[in-house]
Tab-separated table of C-alpha atoms in Angstrom:
chain	number	residue	atom	x	y	z
A	106	MET	CA	0.024	0.324	0.156
A	107	LYS	CA	1.274	3.658	-0.891
A	108	ASN	CA	2.129	5.593	1.889
A	109	LEU	CA	0.614	9.454	2.954
A	110	SER	CA	2.663	12.665	3.392
A	111	ILE	CA	1.509	15.492	5.447
A	112	TYR	CA	2.945	19.278	4.640
A	113	VAL	CA	2.310	22.394	7.217
A	114	HIS	CA	2.711	25.427	6.298
A	115	TRP	CA	3.882	28.368	8.662
A	116	PRO	CA	3.799	31.237	6.431
A	117	TRP	CA	6.007	33.781	8.614
A	118	CYS	CA	9.858	35.243	8.524
A	119	LYS	CA	11.553	37.323	10.335
A	120	SER	CA	12.085	39.052	6.686
A	121	LYS	CA	11.198	38.252	2.910
A	122	CYS	CA	14.352	37.176	0.941
A	123	PRO	CA	14.645	39.043	-2.708
A	124	TYR	CA	14.990	36.007	-4.246
A	125	CYS	CA	11.815	33.941	-2.544
A	126	ASP	CA	8.634	33.851	-4.277
A	127	PHE	CA	7.634	30.952	-1.517
A	128	ASN	CA	3.954	31.947	0.546
A	129	SER	CA	6.103	33.702	3.313
A	130	HIS	CA	5.393	37.438	5.303
A	131	SER	CA	7.527	39.668	7.165
A	132	TYR	CA	5.970	39.165	10.601
A	133	LYS	CA	5.275	42.224	13.351
A	134	GLN	CA	2.405	40.185	14.966
A	135	TYR	CA	1.153	36.944	14.965
A	136	ASP	CA	-1.049	34.597	17.168
A	137	GLU	CA	1.066	31.368	17.334
A	138	ASP	CA	-1.949	29.610	19.039
A	139	GLU	CA	-4.770	30.645	17.145
A	140	TYR	CA	-2.766	29.806	13.868
A	141	ILE	CA	-2.332	26.092	15.256
A	142	ALA	CA	-5.598	25.884	16.341
A	143	CYS	CA	-6.751	26.259	12.949
A	144	VAL	CA	-4.182	23.865	11.474
A	145	LEU	CA	-5.805	21.286	14.219
A	146	ALA	CA	-8.978	22.171	12.839
A	147	GLU	CA	-7.928	22.199	9.349
A	148	LEU	CA	-6.412	18.442	9.816
A	149	ASP	CA	-9.814	16.920	11.119
A	150	ARG	CA	-11.777	18.645	8.541
A	151	VAL	CA	-9.251	17.408	5.400
A	152	TYR	CA	-9.261	13.637	7.169
A	153	ALA	CA	-13.129	13.523	7.142
A	154	ASN	CA	-13.249	14.733	3.646
A	155	LEU	CA	-10.648	11.584	2.598
A	156	HIS	CA	-11.755	8.928	0.597
A	157	ASP	CA	-11.777	5.482	3.025
A	158	SER	CA	-8.380	4.187	1.078
A	159	GLN	CA	-6.492	7.398	2.123
A	160	LYS	CA	-7.920	6.854	5.373
A	161	SER	CA	-6.187	3.753	5.768
A	162	GLN	CA	-2.927	4.966	4.493
A	163	LYS	CA	0.471	5.286	6.835
A	164	VAL	CA	1.632	8.338	7.048
A	165	CYS	CA	5.457	8.470	6.392
A	166	SER	CA	6.345	11.941	6.471
A	167	ILE	CA	5.417	15.066	8.270
A	168	TYR	CA	7.618	18.044	7.193
A	169	PHE	CA	7.299	21.176	8.551
A	170	GLY	CA	7.472	24.168	6.016
A	171	GLY	CA	7.830	27.840	5.116
A	172	GLY	CA	8.195	30.884	6.082
A	173	THR	CA	10.245	29.763	9.008
A	174	PRO	CA	9.298	27.132	10.906
A	175	SER	CA	12.314	27.447	13.545
A	176	LEU	CA	10.042	30.515	15.086
A	177	MET	CA	7.556	27.962	16.124
A	178	GLN	CA	7.251	27.299	19.853
A	179	ALA	CA	8.493	23.489	20.204
A	180	LYS	CA	4.942	22.865	21.681
A	181	SER	CA	3.478	23.664	18.721
A	182	ILE	CA	5.441	21.151	16.627
A	183	GLY	CA	4.138	18.896	18.867
A	184	LEU	CA	0.691	19.151	19.085
A	185	VAL	CA	0.431	19.316	14.901
A	186	ILE	CA	2.067	15.764	15.404
A	187	ASP	CA	-0.199	14.475	18.250
A	188	LYS	CA	-3.129	15.811	16.387
A	189	ILE	CA	-1.612	13.764	13.222
A	190	LYS	CA	-1.207	10.598	15.451
A	191	SER	CA	-4.691	10.475	16.224
A	192	LEU	CA	-5.658	10.622	13.027
A	193	PHE	CA	-3.514	7.872	11.194
A	194	ASP	CA	-0.994	5.230	11.729
A	195	LEU	CA	2.195	6.325	10.930
A	196	THR	CA	4.726	4.533	9.652
A	197	ASP	CA	7.818	2.367	11.974
A	198	ASN	CA	10.442	4.853	10.417
A	199	ILE	CA	8.214	8.124	9.908
A	200	GLU	CA	10.238	10.900	8.972
A	201	ILE	CA	9.783	14.833	10.127
A	202	SER	CA	11.078	17.188	9.119
A	203	THR	CA	11.559	20.775	9.796
A	204	GLU	CA	12.873	23.599	7.955
A	205	CYS	CA	15.248	26.214	9.771
A	206	ASN	CA	17.242	29.760	9.709
A	207	PRO	CA	20.144	29.843	11.177
A	208	THR	CA	19.168	32.908	12.861
A	209	SER	CA	16.247	30.639	15.135
A	210	ALA	CA	17.923	27.474	15.315
A	211	GLU	CA	18.917	27.755	18.673
A	212	ALA	CA	20.774	24.549	20.279
A	213	GLN	CA	17.597	24.114	23.110
A	214	LYS	CA	14.913	24.766	20.307
A	215	MET	CA	16.354	22.227	18.181
A	216	GLN	CA	16.861	19.386	21.093
A	217	GLU	CA	13.031	20.496	21.938
A	218	PHE	CA	11.689	19.813	18.243
A	219	ALA	CA	13.417	16.717	18.686
A	220	SER	CA	12.027	15.672	22.183
A	221	PHE	CA	8.291	16.065	19.861
A	222	GLY	CA	9.502	13.903	17.543
A	223	VAL	CA	11.187	16.044	14.713
A	224	ASN	CA	14.120	14.045	13.135
A	225	ARG	CA	14.822	15.825	10.305
A	226	VAL	CA	16.329	19.506	10.087
A	227	SER	CA	16.546	20.823	6.951
A	228	ILE	CA	19.034	24.429	7.414
A	229	GLY	CA	18.592	27.455	5.146
A	230	VAL	CA	22.373	28.164	5.276
A	231	GLN	CA	22.306	29.497	1.097
A	232	SER	CA	25.801	30.296	0.979
A	233	LEU	CA	29.382	30.656	3.664
A	234	ARG	CA	30.627	33.623	2.027
A	235	ASN	CA	29.509	36.664	3.729
A	236	ASP	CA	29.143	38.637	0.987
A	237	LEU	CA	26.930	36.203	-1.135
A	238	LEU	CA	24.810	36.269	2.235
A	239	LYS	CA	24.160	39.793	2.220
A	240	PHE	CA	23.418	40.070	-1.313
A	241	LEU	CA	20.857	37.419	-0.806
A	242	GLY	CA	18.784	39.323	1.638
A	243	ARG	CA	19.838	36.330	4.615
A	244	GLU	CA	19.677	38.050	8.155
A	245	HIS	CA	22.706	35.572	9.075
A	246	ASP	CA	26.302	35.023	8.305
A	247	ALA	CA	28.631	32.620	7.397
A	248	SER	CA	29.305	32.416	11.797
A	249	GLU	CA	25.799	31.897	12.837
A	250	ALA	CA	25.332	28.933	9.768
A	251	MET	CA	27.906	26.617	11.539
A	252	GLN	CA	26.597	27.180	14.757
A	253	ALA	CA	22.977	26.402	13.815
A	254	ILE	CA	24.768	23.726	11.718
A	255	LYS	CA	26.516	22.686	14.795
A	256	TYR	CA	23.000	22.890	17.165
A	257	ALA	CA	21.459	20.576	14.730
A	258	PHE	CA	23.440	18.171	14.428
A	259	SER	CA	23.427	18.123	18.040
A	260	ALA	CA	19.694	16.745	18.381
A	261	VAL	CA	19.340	15.054	14.956
A	262	LYS	CA	21.404	12.971	12.858
A	263	ASN	CA	19.877	13.436	9.649
A	264	VAL	CA	20.964	17.222	8.959
A	265	ASN	CA	20.501	18.871	5.272
A	266	PHE	CA	21.801	21.921	4.206
A	267	ASP	CA	20.301	24.826	1.190
A	268	LEU	CA	23.073	26.394	-1.069
A	269	ILE	CA	22.585	28.139	-3.851
A	270	TYR	CA	24.939	29.048	-6.792
A	271	GLY	CA	24.627	30.586	-10.034
A	272	LEU	CA	24.907	33.783	-8.200
A	273	PRO	CA	26.104	37.073	-9.776
A	274	GLU	CA	30.092	37.401	-8.861
A	275	GLN	CA	30.098	33.842	-7.723
A	276	LYS	CA	32.957	32.019	-8.239
A	277	LEU	CA	33.551	28.755	-8.813
A	278	GLU	CA	36.029	28.229	-5.869
A	279	ASP	CA	33.637	29.791	-3.534
A	280	TRP	CA	31.120	27.058	-4.521
A	281	GLN	CA	33.394	24.602	-3.624
A	282	SER	CA	34.668	26.145	-0.566
A	283	ASP	CA	30.858	25.763	0.586
A	284	LEU	CA	30.746	22.206	-0.496
A	285	ASP	CA	34.046	21.415	0.816
A	286	TYR	CA	32.583	22.503	4.120
A	287	ALA	CA	29.634	20.051	3.765
A	288	LEU	CA	31.366	17.637	3.640
A	289	LYS	CA	33.972	18.287	6.570
A	290	VAL	CA	31.115	18.567	8.984
A	291	GLY	CA	29.847	15.014	7.039
A	292	THR	CA	26.243	16.718	6.150
A	293	PRO	CA	24.118	13.686	4.962
A	294	HIS	CA	22.309	15.365	2.332
A	295	ILE	CA	22.688	18.642	0.406
A	296	SER	CA	20.001	20.649	-1.305
A	297	CYS	CA	21.836	22.753	-4.419
A	298	TYR	CA	19.709	25.138	-6.157
A	299	GLN	CA	20.202	27.827	-8.806
A	300	LEU	CA	19.556	30.972	-8.143
A	301	THR	CA	16.727	31.633	-10.476
A	302	ILE	CA	14.098	34.710	-10.994
A	303	GLU	CA	10.696	34.635	-10.251
A	304	LYS	CA	8.233	37.163	-10.897
A	305	ASN	CA	6.857	38.613	-7.812
A	306	THR	CA	9.960	39.229	-6.257
A	307	ALA	CA	12.777	41.871	-5.620
A	308	PHE	CA	15.481	40.560	-7.833
A	309	TYR	CA	12.818	40.267	-10.680
A	310	ASN	CA	12.406	43.945	-10.637
A	311	LEU	CA	15.811	44.432	-10.549
A	312	TYR	CA	16.620	42.129	-13.451
A	313	LYS	CA	14.194	43.590	-15.622
A	314	ASN	CA	15.079	47.081	-15.294
A	315	ASN	CA	18.568	45.248	-15.953
A	316	LYS	CA	20.131	46.002	-12.522
A	317	LEU	CA	20.658	42.566	-12.071
A	318	ILE	CA	23.099	40.853	-14.654
A	319	MET	CA	22.491	36.691	-14.042
A	320	PRO	CA	25.530	34.280	-15.071
A	321	ASN	CA	25.527	33.097	-18.342
A	322	VAL	CA	23.526	29.794	-19.590
A	323	ASP	CA	27.074	28.011	-19.994
A	324	THR	CA	28.519	29.273	-16.475
A	325	GLN	CA	25.424	27.714	-14.909
A	326	ALA	CA	26.015	24.667	-16.361
A	327	GLU	CA	29.423	24.689	-15.367
A	328	PHE	CA	28.271	24.920	-11.804
A	329	PHE	CA	25.687	21.971	-12.258
A	330	ASN	CA	27.816	19.864	-13.414
A	331	TYR	CA	30.953	20.529	-11.440
A	332	THR	CA	28.421	20.195	-8.142
A	333	ARG	CA	27.115	16.501	-9.673
A	334	LYS	CA	30.608	15.355	-10.596
A	335	PHE	CA	32.115	16.665	-6.426
A	336	LEU	CA	29.623	15.250	-4.605
A	337	MET	CA	28.950	11.809	-6.688
A	338	GLU	CA	32.893	11.304	-6.230
A	339	ASN	CA	32.481	11.809	-2.521
A	340	GLY	CA	29.389	9.509	-2.011
A	341	TYR	CA	26.373	11.211	-2.728
A	342	GLU	CA	23.713	9.965	-4.606
A	343	ASN	CA	22.360	12.647	-7.404
A	344	TYR	CA	18.692	10.938	-6.459
A	345	GLU	CA	17.142	13.612	-7.850
A	346	VAL	CA	18.394	16.746	-9.827
A	347	SER	CA	18.477	19.208	-6.999
A	348	ASN	CA	19.083	16.680	-4.654
A	349	PHE	CA	22.225	14.793	-2.890
A	350	ALA	CA	22.201	12.158	-0.406
A	351	LYS	CA	24.173	9.296	1.213
A	352	ASP	CA	22.543	6.182	1.277
A	353	GLY	CA	19.384	6.069	3.235
A	354	PHE	CA	19.317	9.573	3.879
A	355	GLU	CA	17.106	10.508	0.713
A	356	CYS	CA	14.481	12.939	1.658
A	357	LYS	CA	11.438	10.832	2.294
A	358	HIS	CA	8.699	13.622	1.573
A	359	ASN	CA	10.338	14.955	-1.243
A	360	VAL	CA	10.140	11.292	-2.708
A	361	ASN	CA	6.657	10.349	-1.712
A	362	ILE	CA	5.703	13.395	-3.475
A	363	TRP	CA	7.765	13.011	-6.511
A	364	GLN	CA	6.589	9.871	-6.977
A	365	TYR	CA	2.882	11.249	-7.046
A	366	ASN	CA	1.364	9.565	-4.045
A	367	SER	CA	-1.046	11.460	-1.780
A	368	TYR	CA	-0.351	14.437	0.276
A	369	ILE	CA	-1.920	16.685	2.273
A	370	GLY	CA	-1.363	20.504	2.910
A	371	VAL	CA	-2.434	22.084	6.020
A	372	GLY	CA	-1.928	25.994	6.958
A	373	ALA	CA	-1.666	29.322	5.001
A	374	GLY	CA	-0.571	28.535	1.354
A	375	ALA	CA	-0.123	24.775	1.319
A	376	HIS	CA	-0.943	23.016	-1.399
A	377	GLY	CA	-2.006	19.198	-1.511
A	378	ARG	CA	-2.857	16.158	-3.416
A	379	TYR	CA	-5.713	13.147	-2.460
A	380	ILE	CA	-8.468	11.295	-2.969
A	381	ASN	CA	-11.942	12.547	-1.919
A	382	ALA	CA	-14.509	11.104	-0.586
A	383	HIS	CA	-16.022	10.961	-3.939
A	384	GLY	CA	-13.148	9.241	-5.043
A	385	ASP	CA	-12.103	12.294	-7.300
A	386	TYR	CA	-8.263	12.662	-7.197
A	387	LEU	CA	-8.022	16.600	-6.143
A	388	ALA	CA	-5.466	19.383	-6.092
A	389	THR	CA	-5.845	21.852	-3.543
A	390	GLN	CA	-3.840	25.174	-2.693
A	391	ASN	CA	-4.647	26.879	0.570
A	392	ILE	CA	-5.547	30.908	1.101
A	393	LYS	CA	-2.562	32.461	0.869
A	394	SER	CA	-2.778	35.675	3.490
A	395	PRO	CA	-2.434	33.999	7.039
A	396	SER	CA	-5.394	36.349	8.833
A	397	GLN	CA	-7.781	34.904	5.580
A	398	TYR	CA	-6.494	31.660	6.158
A	399	VAL	CA	-7.043	32.009	9.931
A	400	LYS	CA	-10.727	33.248	9.290
A	401	ALA	CA	-11.857	30.932	6.610
A	402	ILE	CA	-11.136	27.745	8.916
A	403	LYS	CA	-12.633	29.871	11.447
A	404	GLU	CA	-15.878	30.340	9.469
A	405	LYS	CA	-15.690	26.640	6.992
A	406	GLY	CA	-13.032	24.691	8.592
A	407	LEU	CA	-11.072	24.620	5.187
A	408	ALA	CA	-9.702	27.189	3.690
A	409	TYR	CA	-9.268	26.730	-0.056
A	410	SER	CA	-8.304	29.479	-2.603
A	411	LYS	CA	-8.747	26.518	-5.443
A	412	THR	CA	-9.453	22.852	-5.929
A	413	GLU	CA	-9.501	21.305	-8.776
A	414	VAL	CA	-10.584	17.530	-9.640
A	415	LEU	CA	-7.316	16.172	-11.825
A	416	GLY	CA	-8.157	14.771	-15.116
A	417	ASN	CA	-5.838	12.100	-16.582
A	418	ASP	CA	-3.900	14.870	-18.853
A	419	ALA	CA	-3.157	16.551	-15.855
A	420	ILE	CA	-2.193	13.767	-13.677
A	421	SER	CA	-0.073	12.374	-16.654
A	422	PHE	CA	1.910	15.449	-17.168
A	423	GLU	CA	2.505	15.997	-13.438
A	424	MET	CA	3.572	12.428	-12.820
A	425	LEU	CA	6.381	13.005	-15.979
A	426	LEU	CA	7.360	16.374	-14.809
A	427	LEU	CA	7.651	15.414	-11.057
A	428	GLY	CA	9.087	11.661	-11.499
A	429	LEU	CA	11.263	12.774	-14.431
A	430	ARG	CA	13.301	14.690	-11.792
A	431	LEU	CA	14.319	11.323	-9.610
A	432	LYS	CA	17.034	9.150	-10.970
A	433	GLN	CA	14.801	6.347	-10.421
A	434	GLY	CA	12.386	8.518	-13.040
A	435	VAL	CA	8.386	7.898	-13.010
A	436	ASN	CA	6.818	4.739	-12.768
A	437	LEU	CA	4.721	3.910	-15.933
A	438	THR	CA	2.724	1.006	-14.092
A	439	HIS	CA	1.791	3.232	-11.111
A	440	LEU	CA	1.060	6.337	-14.070
A	441	GLU	CA	-1.857	3.596	-15.529
A	442	GLU	CA	-2.827	2.598	-12.191
A	443	ILE	CA	-3.695	6.288	-11.756
A	444	THR	CA	-4.975	7.093	-14.519
A	445	GLY	CA	-6.707	3.936	-15.835
A	446	GLN	CA	-5.133	4.576	-19.164
A	447	ASN	CA	-1.875	2.323	-21.323
A	448	SER	CA	0.651	4.837	-21.165
A	449	ASP	CA	1.089	5.087	-24.970
A	450	SER	CA	-2.148	7.304	-24.619
A	451	PHE	CA	-0.747	10.213	-23.618
A	452	MET	CA	2.866	10.252	-24.428
A	453	ASN	CA	3.995	11.289	-28.002
A	454	LYS	CA	5.569	7.768	-29.296
A	455	GLN	CA	7.306	8.781	-32.297
A	456	LYS	CA	9.220	11.811	-29.738
A	457	LEU	CA	9.359	8.812	-26.980
A	458	ASP	CA	11.021	6.257	-29.496
A	459	LEU	CA	13.534	9.130	-30.791
A	460	PHE	CA	14.246	10.208	-27.195
A	461	LEU	CA	15.443	6.791	-26.593
A	462	LYS	CA	17.146	6.039	-29.542
A	463	GLU	CA	19.354	9.650	-28.737
A	464	GLY	CA	19.706	8.126	-25.122
A	465	LEU	CA	18.146	11.102	-23.809
A	466	LEU	CA	15.750	8.452	-22.044
A	467	GLU	CA	15.898	4.972	-20.815
A	468	LYS	CA	13.855	2.543	-19.417
A	469	SER	CA	14.855	0.377	-16.942
A	470	GLY	CA	11.641	-2.378	-15.793
A	471	ASP	CA	8.442	-0.084	-15.524
A	472	ASN	CA	10.379	3.056	-14.856
A	473	LEU	CA	11.344	5.667	-17.482
A	474	ARG	CA	14.276	8.062	-16.573
A	475	LEU	CA	16.495	10.760	-17.687
A	476	THR	CA	20.010	9.759	-18.581
A	477	GLU	CA	23.485	11.340	-17.659
A	478	LYS	CA	23.113	13.653	-20.811
A	479	SER	CA	19.870	14.851	-20.477
A	480	TYR	CA	19.373	16.372	-16.706
A	481	HIS	CA	19.007	20.044	-17.943
A	482	LEU	CA	16.711	18.891	-20.807
A	483	LEU	CA	13.801	17.899	-18.602
A	484	ASN	CA	11.144	21.016	-19.147
A	485	GLN	CA	11.735	20.499	-23.245
A	486	ILE	CA	11.656	16.325	-23.147
A	487	ILE	CA	8.042	16.791	-21.427
A	488	GLU	CA	6.619	19.275	-23.365
A	489	GLU	CA	7.843	17.299	-26.424
A	490	LEU	CA	6.833	14.070	-25.016
A	491	LEU	CA	2.764	14.707	-24.023
A	492	VAL	CA	0.908	14.141	-26.743
C-alpha cells in the first residue's frame, strides 16, 4: 500500500528575502496559538473529506515548511504531530522534518523539536560567504550558519543544507568552498539550487530593469556539472536533479511526492493532492494570507482558494514532471494505475522512440528516466513527450 505525506506551512519569516517567491510574510505580530488551532481544525476537516482508502494509509512523512518554521514554539510542533497521530497510523520509520533558518536555530530549540519527534532538520545556509549572504538578503552570517549546523547535529543525525549557486559574481572556488564545508561536517544530505529569478520578487524588479545581471547559461551549466561530479565522487547520490544524499538519507517526504503519492497540505498557502470522499483526485491550494486563512478556517473549517479535480491529462503531466526529476524516473505502471489508461495513450510515441534512440531517455523495468546527458533538458523533454 502507498503511504501518505503531510505538509504543514508556517507562513512567517523575520524578513522577506529578495529572491523568495514562497508564501512567506514578514512578521510583526501574530497569534501562534490561534494559527496552530486552525491547523489542527483543518487536519480534522481534511481527514473527514478523505476517501476511505486514504484514511487507511500510513503517514510516512510530516514536513514543516515555510516561511521559517523554526520561529515556532516546539510545543506547537508537538501539538500538530499529536493531532496527526490521533488521525492516522504512522510508519515505523516516519520522517519528521522542519526547515530552520540559522538565526532561529538555537541549541535548546533544536533539542525541544527533537523531543517532540522531529528527526530531520533542513537548514537554509544558502552560502558561507558573508558578501553573498548579504546579496541574498539573509539575516545570518557564515559563523551563525556554522553554529546552527552544530546545534542541529547535536539534536538529530539527519541534517540537510540548502545551498544556492549561480549568483552574480560568485566564483566556482567560492562554491567549492561551501561544498567542502558540507563534506567536512558530514551532512548526509545537500540541496543545491540554482538561483532563478521569479516574478513578484525584489530580484525580478531589478532583473527586468537591467540592474541585476545573471550568469550566462554556460556558467550555470559549469556550476551544475561541477556540483554533480564533485558530490558523486564523494559518496553522494544525485537522486533528484537538485538533491544529493548519502545512502539511506534521501528526503522521504519529497520522494513520496515526486513519486506522485497523495499528500495533505495544511496551513496558509499549502498545496495538497489527495483522493476525496467522492473518489476524485483533488488538487488543493489554501488561501495565502495568514489572517484570511485563519478567518476561513474559523468560518468554514477549510481555507481553499482553489480546488481542481484532476483529469488524466493533468495527472500524466504532473507525474512526468515530478517523476522524471528522480534518478529512478517515473513508474509507468503506477501512472497507468492512477489514470486507468495505457501510457501510450498520452505520450507521443514517435518522440518517445526518438528520445530513447538518442539516449535522452531510457527504460529500466517499469520506469522511464532521464540519462546523464539529458538532466538539463527535463522541461523540454516533457513538453515534447506529452500528446
